[in-house]
Tab-separated table of C-alpha atoms and ligand atoms in Angstrom:
chain	number	residue	atom	x	y	z
A	118	MET	CA	168.747	-6.533	-4.075
A	119	LYS	CA	167.521	-10.103	-4.700
A	120	GLY	CA	164.475	-11.171	-3.041
A	121	GLY	CA	163.364	-14.007	-0.675
A	122	PHE	CA	164.137	-12.723	2.871
A	123	SER	CA	160.580	-12.028	3.748
A	124	MET	CA	157.220	-12.287	2.544
A	125	ASN	CA	157.489	-8.602	1.317
A	126	ASP	CA	160.201	-9.634	-1.149
A	127	ALA	CA	160.084	-11.564	-4.467
A	128	ILE	CA	160.732	-15.173	-3.786
A	129	GLU	CA	162.720	-17.404	-6.323
A	130	VAL	CA	160.444	-20.125	-7.762
A	131	THR	CA	163.013	-21.578	-10.019
A	132	LYS	CA	165.977	-20.026	-12.184
A	133	GLY	CA	164.989	-16.560	-13.522
A	134	ILE	CA	161.336	-16.917	-12.116
A	135	TYR	CA	160.108	-15.093	-9.063
A	136	TRP	CA	156.960	-15.024	-7.294
A	137	VAL	CA	155.772	-11.502	-6.628
A	138	GLY	CA	152.209	-12.288	-5.581
A	139	VAL	CA	150.397	-10.874	-2.444
A	140	ASN	CA	148.538	-12.126	0.305
A	141	ASP	CA	145.044	-10.783	0.866
A	142	LYS	CA	143.815	-11.203	4.528
A	143	GLU	CA	141.289	-8.336	4.186
A	144	THR	CA	138.758	-9.560	1.657
A	145	ASP	CA	136.193	-11.652	3.683
A	146	LEU	CA	134.169	-12.968	0.673
A	147	PHE	CA	135.924	-13.828	-2.704
A	148	GLU	CA	133.692	-12.728	-5.628
A	149	ALA	CA	131.593	-11.297	-2.792
A	150	LEU	CA	130.302	-14.756	-2.254
A	151	TRP	CA	132.879	-17.416	-1.050
A	152	PRO	CA	134.185	-17.160	2.588
A	153	LEU	CA	138.095	-16.821	3.022
A	154	PRO	CA	138.759	-18.262	6.412
A	155	ARG	CA	142.455	-18.071	5.789
A	156	GLY	CA	142.477	-15.363	3.110
A	157	VAL	CA	143.499	-15.694	-0.482
A	158	THR	CA	146.604	-14.953	-2.610
A	159	TYR	CA	146.853	-13.370	-6.004
A	160	ASN	CA	150.007	-14.787	-7.610
A	161	SER	CA	151.969	-12.785	-9.997
A	162	TYR	CA	155.094	-13.957	-11.406
A	163	LEU	CA	158.261	-12.152	-12.873
A	164	VAL	CA	160.092	-13.973	-15.439
A	165	ILE	CA	163.501	-12.447	-16.108
A	166	GLY	CA	165.348	-13.078	-19.350
A	167	GLU	CA	166.984	-10.542	-21.505
A	168	LYS	CA	163.551	-9.063	-21.572
A	169	ILE	CA	161.207	-9.186	-18.498
A	170	ALA	CA	157.729	-10.541	-18.436
A	171	LEU	CA	155.129	-10.172	-15.619
A	172	ILE	CA	152.606	-13.045	-15.506
A	173	ASP	CA	149.272	-11.731	-14.328
A	174	THR	CA	148.806	-8.940	-11.902
A	175	VAL	CA	146.887	-8.534	-8.537
A	176	LYS	CA	143.528	-7.088	-7.226
A	177	ALA	CA	143.847	-3.279	-7.568
A	178	PHE	CA	143.968	-2.818	-3.687
A	179	TYR	CA	147.204	-4.637	-3.615
A	180	LEU	CA	149.078	-2.790	-6.464
A	181	THR	CA	151.654	-1.021	-4.144
A	182	ASP	CA	152.611	-4.535	-2.761
A	183	LEU	CA	152.976	-5.987	-6.200
A	184	VAL	CA	155.100	-2.694	-7.491
A	185	SER	CA	157.281	-2.615	-4.429
A	186	LYS	CA	158.179	-6.290	-4.885
A	187	ILE	CA	159.000	-5.692	-8.455
A	188	ARG	CA	161.154	-2.437	-7.557
A	189	ARG	CA	163.063	-4.308	-4.694
A	190	LEU	CA	163.939	-7.075	-7.119
A	191	LEU	CA	164.759	-5.111	-10.359
A	192	GLY	CA	165.796	-1.676	-8.885
A	193	GLU	CA	163.807	1.508	-9.235
A	194	ASP	CA	164.624	2.190	-12.951
A	195	ARG	CA	164.270	-1.151	-14.646
A	196	SER	CA	161.203	-1.406	-16.355
A	197	ILE	CA	159.124	-4.536	-17.286
A	198	ASP	CA	158.896	-5.286	-21.146
A	199	TYR	CA	155.656	-7.581	-21.109
A	200	LEU	CA	152.666	-8.332	-19.127
A	201	VAL	CA	151.060	-11.488	-19.890
A	202	VAL	CA	147.230	-11.487	-19.285
A	203	ASN	CA	146.173	-15.091	-18.657
A	204	HIS	CA	142.659	-13.950	-17.246
A	205	MET	CA	140.774	-10.847	-17.026
A	206	GLU	CA	138.851	-11.577	-13.711
A	207	PRO	CA	139.706	-8.468	-11.572
A	208	ASP	CA	141.433	-10.322	-8.955
A	209	HIS	CA	144.232	-10.797	-11.494
A	210	SER	CA	143.716	-7.887	-13.891
A	211	GLY	CA	142.854	-5.054	-11.361
A	212	SER	CA	146.274	-3.481	-11.407
A	213	ILE	CA	146.663	-3.333	-15.266
A	214	LYS	CA	145.581	0.248	-15.880
A	215	ILE	CA	147.962	1.730	-13.237
A	216	LEU	CA	150.587	-0.528	-14.193
A	217	LYS	CA	150.574	0.697	-17.713
A	218	LYS	CA	150.878	4.313	-16.517
A	219	LEU	CA	153.788	3.295	-14.338
A	220	TYR	CA	155.367	1.451	-17.215
A	221	PRO	CA	154.239	3.232	-20.443
A	222	ASP	CA	156.219	0.942	-22.887
A	223	LEU	CA	154.699	-2.272	-21.313
A	224	LYS	CA	153.411	-4.411	-24.026
A	225	ILE	CA	150.380	-6.502	-23.118
A	226	ILE	CA	150.239	-10.068	-24.340
A	227	CYS	CA	146.759	-11.655	-24.468
A	228	ASN	CA	144.349	-13.434	-27.112
A	229	ALA	CA	141.558	-12.287	-29.192
A	230	GLN	CA	139.028	-12.713	-26.447
A	231	THR	CA	140.983	-10.449	-23.985
A	232	VAL	CA	140.927	-7.471	-26.132
A	233	LYS	CA	137.592	-6.212	-25.822
A	234	MET	CA	137.599	-6.991	-22.083
A	235	LEU	CA	140.818	-4.839	-21.693
A	236	GLU	CA	139.005	-1.929	-23.311
A	237	ASN	CA	135.747	-2.472	-21.361
A	238	PHE	CA	137.282	-2.893	-17.948
A	239	TYR	CA	140.246	-0.509	-18.133
A	240	ALA	CA	139.975	1.391	-21.399
A	241	VAL	CA	143.376	0.029	-22.326
A	242	THR	CA	143.851	-0.346	-26.066
A	243	GLU	CA	147.471	0.712	-26.636
A	244	GLY	CA	150.554	-1.684	-26.874
A	245	VAL	CA	148.239	-4.904	-26.880
A	246	ILE	CA	149.800	-7.744	-28.677
A	247	GLN	CA	147.454	-10.573	-29.553
A	248	ILE	CA	148.846	-14.017	-29.612
A	249	LYS	CA	147.255	-17.337	-30.968
A	250	ASP	CA	147.143	-20.795	-29.430
A	251	GLY	CA	150.494	-22.333	-29.132
A	252	GLU	CA	152.360	-19.128	-30.153
A	253	GLU	CA	155.648	-18.524	-28.600
A	254	LEU	CA	157.544	-15.278	-27.070
A	255	ASP	CA	161.206	-15.346	-26.828
A	256	LEU	CA	162.373	-13.347	-23.938
A	257	GLY	CA	166.034	-14.198	-24.522
A	258	GLY	CA	166.999	-16.976	-21.839
A	259	HIS	CA	163.237	-17.985	-21.473
A	260	VAL	CA	160.717	-18.816	-23.963
A	261	LEU	CA	157.151	-18.440	-23.092
A	262	LYS	CA	154.356	-20.547	-24.967
A	263	PHE	CA	150.727	-19.836	-24.701
A	264	PHE	CA	147.917	-22.302	-24.339
A	265	LEU	CA	144.277	-21.006	-24.848
A	266	THR	CA	142.296	-22.709	-22.322
A	267	PRO	CA	138.838	-20.988	-22.792
A	268	MET	CA	136.302	-21.214	-19.661
A	269	VAL	CA	138.895	-22.431	-17.300
A	270	HIS	CA	137.522	-19.923	-15.884
A	271	TRP	CA	136.357	-17.131	-18.367
A	272	PRO	CA	136.241	-17.143	-22.253
A	273	GLU	CA	139.758	-15.554	-22.454
A	274	THR	CA	141.401	-17.741	-19.901
A	275	MET	CA	144.797	-19.066	-21.140
A	276	MET	CA	147.858	-20.624	-19.569
A	277	THR	CA	151.455	-19.543	-20.192
A	278	TYR	CA	154.246	-22.215	-20.082
A	279	ASP	CA	157.918	-21.274	-19.685
A	280	LYS	CA	159.630	-23.888	-21.895
A	281	THR	CA	163.093	-23.165	-20.584
A	282	ALA	CA	162.029	-23.600	-16.911
A	283	LYS	CA	159.247	-26.130	-17.684
A	284	THR	CA	157.109	-24.083	-15.465
A	285	LEU	CA	153.282	-23.685	-16.152
A	286	PHE	CA	151.718	-20.574	-15.154
A	287	SER	CA	148.079	-22.228	-14.807
A	288	CYS	CA	145.995	-19.250	-13.779
A	289	ASP	CA	142.992	-20.308	-11.687
A	290	ALA	CA	143.360	-23.927	-12.663
A	291	PHE	CA	145.194	-25.935	-9.904
A	292	GLY	CA	144.740	-22.764	-7.543
A	293	GLY	CA	142.830	-22.508	-4.218
A	294	PHE	CA	141.826	-20.300	-1.310
A	295	GLY	CA	144.278	-19.603	1.650
A	296	CYS	CA	147.122	-17.148	2.040
A	297	LEU	CA	150.676	-18.309	1.937
A	298	GLU	CA	152.008	-18.010	5.439
A	299	GLY	CA	155.599	-18.287	5.013
A	300	GLY	CA	155.731	-21.347	2.900
A	301	ILE	CA	154.766	-20.957	-0.881
A	302	PHE	CA	155.701	-24.386	-2.110
A	303	ASP	CA	153.767	-27.504	-1.713
A	304	ASP	CA	156.808	-29.112	0.005
A	305	GLU	CA	156.827	-26.125	2.573
A	306	VAL	CA	153.171	-26.096	3.616
A	307	ASP	CA	150.386	-28.399	4.945
A	308	MET	CA	148.881	-29.595	1.626
A	309	SER	CA	146.074	-31.533	3.476
A	310	TYR	CA	144.656	-28.158	4.388
A	311	TYR	CA	145.281	-26.558	0.909
A	312	GLU	CA	143.979	-29.469	-1.002
A	313	GLY	CA	140.662	-29.031	0.702
A	314	GLU	CA	140.566	-25.408	-0.308
A	315	ILE	CA	141.837	-26.224	-3.876
A	316	LEU	CA	138.784	-28.441	-4.354
A	317	ARG	CA	136.506	-25.691	-2.687
A	318	TYR	CA	137.779	-23.291	-5.378
A	319	PHE	CA	137.574	-25.820	-8.065
A	320	SER	CA	133.972	-27.108	-7.175
A	321	ASN	CA	132.508	-23.777	-6.641
A	322	ILE	CA	134.194	-21.638	-9.248
A	323	VAL	CA	135.663	-23.818	-12.106
A	324	GLY	CA	133.597	-27.149	-11.740
A	325	ARG	CA	130.696	-26.082	-13.935
A	326	TYR	CA	133.299	-25.897	-16.683
A	327	SER	CA	134.634	-29.504	-16.137
A	328	ASP	CA	134.441	-30.319	-19.828
A	329	GLN	CA	136.706	-27.351	-20.649
A	330	VAL	CA	139.146	-28.388	-17.826
A	331	GLN	CA	139.236	-31.904	-19.492
A	332	ALA	CA	140.050	-30.203	-22.786
A	333	ALA	CA	142.820	-28.067	-21.182
A	334	ILE	CA	144.333	-31.247	-19.482
A	335	SER	CA	144.444	-32.969	-22.728
A	336	LYS	CA	145.922	-29.966	-24.487
A	337	LEU	CA	148.908	-29.930	-21.947
A	338	SER	CA	149.351	-33.765	-22.056
A	339	GLY	CA	152.552	-33.668	-24.183
A	340	THR	CA	154.197	-30.805	-22.166
A	341	ASP	CA	156.967	-31.549	-19.517
A	342	ILE	CA	155.592	-29.821	-16.503
A	343	ARG	CA	158.177	-29.569	-13.571
A	344	VAL	CA	156.412	-26.608	-11.755
A	345	VAL	CA	152.844	-25.813	-11.668
A	346	ALA	CA	152.431	-22.099	-10.649
A	347	PRO	CA	148.697	-21.282	-10.297
A	348	SER	CA	147.293	-17.736	-9.691
A	349	HIS	CA	145.966	-18.748	-6.120
A	350	GLY	CA	147.554	-20.710	-3.314
A	351	PRO	CA	150.733	-22.786	-3.299
A	352	ILE	CA	153.181	-23.532	-6.080
A	353	HIS	CA	153.526	-27.126	-6.945
A	354	ARG	CA	157.142	-27.994	-7.450
A	355	SER	CA	157.512	-31.292	-5.560
A	356	LYS	CA	154.475	-32.988	-6.926
A	357	PRO	CA	153.327	-31.160	-9.952
A	358	GLU	CA	151.624	-34.318	-11.449
A	359	HIS	CA	149.610	-35.001	-8.338
A	360	ILE	CA	147.693	-31.681	-8.477
A	361	ILE	CA	147.052	-32.204	-12.382
A	362	SER	CA	145.754	-35.630	-11.537
A	363	LEU	CA	143.476	-34.386	-8.838
A	364	TYR	CA	142.118	-31.892	-11.199
A	365	ASP	CA	141.711	-34.639	-13.881
A	366	ARG	CA	139.635	-36.681	-11.560
A	367	TRP	CA	137.555	-33.977	-10.144
A	368	SER	CA	136.641	-32.844	-13.600
A	369	ARG	CA	135.922	-36.392	-14.901
A	370	HIS	CA	133.277	-36.449	-11.831
A	371	GLU	CA	135.284	-39.357	-10.295
A	372	THR	CA	134.098	-39.488	-6.719
A	373	GLU	CA	135.231	-41.138	-3.583
A	374	CYS	CA	133.291	-43.792	-1.651
A	375	GLY	CA	131.398	-41.600	1.033
A	376	ALA	CA	128.312	-39.502	1.356
A	377	VAL	CA	127.400	-36.052	2.300
A	378	VAL	CA	124.044	-35.716	4.347
A	379	VAL	CA	122.637	-32.091	4.344
A	380	TYR	CA	119.712	-31.071	6.223
A	381	GLY	CA	117.625	-27.936	6.577
A	382	SER	CA	115.804	-27.914	9.828
A	383	MET	CA	114.504	-25.123	12.099
A	384	TYR	CA	113.437	-27.224	15.291
A	385	GLY	CA	115.391	-30.423	14.729
A	386	ASN	CA	112.948	-32.897	13.404
A	387	THR	CA	114.210	-33.088	9.962
A	388	ALA	CA	117.770	-33.073	11.378
A	389	LYS	CA	116.898	-36.223	13.479
A	390	LEU	CA	115.589	-37.912	10.440
A	391	ALA	CA	118.776	-37.037	8.375
A	392	GLN	CA	121.018	-38.187	11.207
A	393	ALA	CA	119.377	-41.693	11.332
A	394	SER	CA	120.377	-42.152	7.850
A	395	ALA	CA	123.978	-41.132	8.388
A	396	ARG	CA	124.104	-43.702	11.470
A	397	ALA	CA	122.673	-46.404	9.109
A	398	MET	CA	125.469	-45.675	6.545
A	399	ALA	CA	128.148	-45.792	9.196
A	400	LYS	CA	126.835	-49.126	10.636
A	401	GLU	CA	127.012	-50.414	7.051
A	402	GLY	CA	130.854	-49.561	7.018
A	403	ILE	CA	130.924	-46.273	5.236
A	404	GLU	CA	133.780	-44.419	6.680
A	405	HIS	CA	133.443	-41.102	4.971
A	406	ILE	CA	130.279	-39.349	5.946
A	407	VAL	CA	129.980	-35.610	6.241
A	408	VAL	CA	126.867	-34.103	7.909
A	409	HIS	CA	126.041	-30.403	7.066
A	410	ASP	CA	123.482	-28.199	8.702
A	411	ALA	CA	122.669	-26.071	5.826
A	412	SER	CA	121.879	-23.122	7.866
A	413	ARG	CA	125.278	-23.146	9.742
A	414	ASP	CA	127.766	-24.381	7.046
A	415	HIS	CA	128.531	-22.039	4.189
A	416	VAL	CA	127.262	-23.623	0.691
A	417	SER	CA	130.708	-23.543	-0.703
A	418	PHE	CA	131.944	-26.149	2.031
A	419	ILE	CA	128.799	-28.235	1.351
A	420	ILE	CA	129.394	-28.160	-2.485
A	421	ARG	CA	133.012	-28.953	-2.008
A	422	ASP	CA	132.057	-32.131	0.027
A	423	ILE	CA	129.355	-32.990	-2.330
A	424	TRP	CA	131.952	-32.937	-5.232
A	425	ARG	CA	134.339	-35.081	-3.509
A	426	TYR	CA	131.911	-38.063	-2.393
A	427	LYS	CA	129.539	-40.258	-4.529
A	428	GLY	CA	126.431	-39.946	-2.232
A	429	LEU	CA	124.112	-37.213	-1.196
A	430	ILE	CA	121.182	-37.250	1.135
A	431	LEU	CA	119.178	-34.174	1.083
A	432	ALA	CA	116.641	-33.485	3.752
A	433	SER	CA	114.493	-30.343	3.975
A	434	CYS	CA	111.643	-29.100	6.121
A	435	THR	CA	108.884	-26.859	4.554
A	436	TYR	CA	108.896	-23.183	4.671
A	437	ASN	CA	106.175	-21.047	3.436
A	438	THR	CA	105.297	-23.914	1.147
A	439	MET	CA	108.870	-24.075	-0.173
A	440	PRO	CA	111.928	-26.083	0.555
A	441	PHE	CA	113.902	-24.353	3.524
A	442	PRO	CA	115.752	-21.442	1.967
A	443	PRO	CA	119.264	-22.616	2.588
A	444	ILE	CA	118.406	-26.002	0.845
A	445	GLU	CA	116.775	-24.123	-2.040
A	446	ASP	CA	119.863	-22.142	-2.574
A	447	LEU	CA	121.964	-25.242	-2.438
A	448	MET	CA	119.911	-26.970	-4.947
A	449	ALA	CA	120.099	-23.855	-7.392
A	450	HIS	CA	123.953	-24.010	-6.941
A	451	LEU	CA	123.963	-27.709	-7.560
A	452	GLU	CA	121.703	-27.452	-10.816
A	453	ASN	CA	124.242	-24.960	-12.099
A	454	LYS	CA	127.191	-27.459	-11.602
A	455	LYS	CA	126.130	-29.973	-13.979
A	456	MET	CA	127.451	-32.790	-11.717
A	457	ARG	CA	127.438	-36.383	-12.871
A	458	ASN	CA	127.810	-40.115	-11.627
A	459	ARG	CA	126.179	-39.281	-8.169
A	460	LEU	CA	123.520	-40.985	-6.070
A	461	LEU	CA	120.901	-39.086	-4.353
A	462	GLY	CA	118.419	-39.672	-1.442
A	463	ILE	CA	115.717	-37.276	-0.482
A	464	MET	CA	113.657	-36.520	2.542
A	465	GLY	CA	110.903	-34.024	3.324
A	466	ASN	CA	109.029	-32.796	6.184
A	467	TYR	CA	105.841	-30.842	6.189
A	468	THR	CA	103.002	-29.900	8.687
A	469	TRP	CA	100.003	-28.724	6.473
A	470	SER	CA	101.052	-28.231	2.935
A	471	PRO	CA	102.316	-31.482	1.169
A	472	GLY	CA	104.503	-31.129	-1.784
A	473	ILE	CA	107.934	-30.846	-0.371
A	474	LEU	CA	108.893	-34.344	-1.780
A	475	LYS	CA	107.744	-33.262	-5.331
A	476	LYS	CA	110.048	-30.210	-5.197
A	477	LEU	CA	112.977	-32.426	-4.131
A	478	GLU	CA	112.109	-34.859	-6.898
A	479	ASP	CA	111.993	-31.909	-9.472
A	480	PHE	CA	115.598	-31.008	-8.272
A	481	ALA	CA	116.653	-34.606	-9.039
A	482	LYS	CA	115.201	-34.212	-12.556
A	483	ASN	CA	116.537	-30.877	-13.214
A	484	SER	CA	120.038	-31.553	-11.944
A	485	GLY	CA	120.637	-34.050	-14.718
A	486	LYS	CA	122.588	-37.119	-13.791
A	487	TRP	CA	121.722	-37.843	-10.211
A	488	GLU	CA	120.490	-41.449	-9.623
A	489	LEU	CA	117.554	-41.148	-7.060
A	490	LEU	CA	117.497	-43.950	-4.680
A	491	ASP	CA	114.440	-45.672	-2.790
A	492	PRO	CA	112.894	-45.027	-0.565
A	493	GLU	CA	112.042	-41.526	-0.841
A	494	ILE	CA	110.832	-40.203	2.501
A	495	VAL	CA	108.414	-37.638	3.571
A	496	ILE	CA	107.340	-37.177	7.228
A	497	GLN	CA	104.691	-35.047	8.874
A	498	SER	CA	106.162	-32.651	11.607
A	499	SER	CA	108.221	-35.040	13.707
A	500	PRO	CA	109.738	-38.529	12.814
A	501	LYS	CA	107.979	-41.588	14.153
A	502	ASP	CA	109.415	-44.997	14.629
A	503	GLU	CA	108.359	-46.125	11.049
A	504	ASP	CA	109.972	-42.921	9.611
A	505	TYR	CA	113.207	-43.806	11.268
A	506	VAL	CA	113.004	-47.282	9.859
A	507	ARG	CA	112.632	-45.608	6.433
A	508	ALA	CA	115.553	-43.362	7.104
A	509	GLU	CA	117.635	-46.363	7.950
A	510	GLU	CA	116.605	-48.147	4.811
A	511	LEU	CA	117.614	-45.308	2.723
A	512	GLY	CA	121.036	-45.032	4.564
A	513	LYS	CA	121.576	-48.816	3.905
A	514	ALA	CA	120.435	-48.573	0.344
A	515	MET	CA	122.934	-45.793	-0.130
A	516	ALA	CA	125.747	-47.720	1.635
A	517	ARG	CA	125.067	-50.643	-0.550
A	518	ARG	CA	125.518	-48.712	-3.761
A	519	LEU	CA	128.611	-46.899	-2.385
A	520	LYS	CA	130.270	-50.101	-1.567
A	521	GLU	CA	129.565	-51.572	-5.187
A	522	CYS	CA	131.234	-48.389	-6.580
A	523	ALA	CA	134.197	-48.729	-4.231
A	524	GLY	CA	134.876	-52.126	-6.066
B	781	LIG	C1	108.108	-19.875	9.478
B	781	LIG	C2	107.586	-21.402	9.267
B	781	LIG	C3	107.031	-21.545	8.079
B	781	LIG	C4	106.573	-22.864	7.652
B	781	LIG	N1	105.954	-23.080	6.452
B	781	LIG	C5	105.396	-24.355	6.455
B	781	LIG	C6	104.633	-24.534	5.118
B	781	LIG	O1	104.284	-23.637	4.315
B	781	LIG	N2	104.089	-25.685	4.843
B	781	LIG	C7	104.127	-26.714	5.850
B	781	LIG	O2	103.742	-27.841	5.596
B	781	LIG	N3	104.838	-26.422	7.054
B	781	LIG	C8	105.496	-25.344	7.326
B	781	LIG	N4	106.053	-25.162	8.341
B	781	LIG	C9	106.094	-26.124	9.375
B	781	LIG	C10	107.504	-26.874	9.451
B	781	LIG	O3	107.605	-27.607	8.159
B	781	LIG	C11	107.358	-27.868	10.629
B	781	LIG	O4	107.498	-27.082	11.752
B	781	LIG	C12	108.431	-29.044	10.470
B	781	LIG	O5	108.031	-29.916	11.420
B	781	LIG	C13	109.741	-28.247	10.667
B	781	LIG	O6	110.665	-29.279	10.879
B	781	LIG	P1	111.973	-28.952	11.615
B	781	LIG	O7	111.753	-29.463	13.097
B	781	LIG	O8	112.938	-29.795	10.994
B	781	LIG	O9	112.317	-27.545	11.537
B	781	LIG	C14	106.629	-23.767	8.660
B	781	LIG	C15	107.129	-23.503	9.795
B	781	LIG	C16	107.731	-22.278	10.221
B	781	LIG	C17	108.487	-22.062	11.602
B	782	LIG	FE1	138.768	-16.452	-12.262
B	783	LIG	FE1	141.269	-16.026	-9.865
């Protein structure tokens, strides 16, 4: 039977291409790190020409869902000819070993970087076909072209373009968190929600490799892409160019005119100081201000918002001579991201061991291209009137700079 009647069936993406991906609502942390308030999908696709190719698989736990979708679509006896492995992270490669047992003649299409990983993860060495950048595979009725896109997200990551259907299987690029709850296309779902989750995925998982994302976007620039079919989240068929341009902006570190204020505070004193700077920015006309309590809001949402906006004000109390642990954690994540073109304000609070400001300044230096704004603020225990005045000065200075960059 042809699919499309329920989320348990294959759903046609475009002529000869079917979504056979799965919804994962059971995993609470992606990569055992990132919260999934509305789950995540692993998108696999079947391309049906004279030969049949499966593009990527799903996390091992969901193998039965994948296979039952394929069998309901193709019938029990029809085998798959090729498996294209765009990426070896186990959220996509986890079903390879057993699929190869189910379909012993399956040929695995991958690149030179993938081969050793197939062996090390799954002891798969038979029936592996290595392709080079730009090489094509004719399925009969569909021609697949392979673009190597190393480090978007791992060294072996590649994208597969169906020249016939003008559909790009982009793997992690352009993908995001969130299950597909009935709708699977950008014109069927609330994209304002998914775009936030695509940015959270990009900033936390791929963002460090922004230069390689830029290289991938240039490599694809001459290609006529009508459908972007990523390996997580909705399929972009109504505005494929929109998601590519968002990725282009994010990976060029182009920011929006707004600021994030993050505080680490046990008893509320540091928080009050931080909020004073947020209030000052609002009075100066900055509309986009997000205040995060580093203890309550997961770091992935904080990083997502920091990626989006040009300004960051970081406020930390002192904890056993160190910055407050969630702020330390955030700073370590941010240092790893190699972010550019951003403005930073810092505030510290201590009671008996000075030194917090120096630690925040070190972060400003180590994280590379953040511009540190004046005044830097340090208070003792609780904010006094003159401390609030300085917090307001910092907020105003940030607002001034944000307005300049907004043109
Ligand atoms: C468990 C704990 C450890 C602390 N360690 C330090 C410290 O090493 N050095 C210091 O100057 N203050 C330390 N403090 C004091 C805090 O920095 C001080 O209470 C500050 O006012 C907290 O600001 P808050 O109200 O924003 O939490 C500590 C406080 C607590 C509760
Ligand atoms: Fe990945
Ligand atoms: Fe992935």
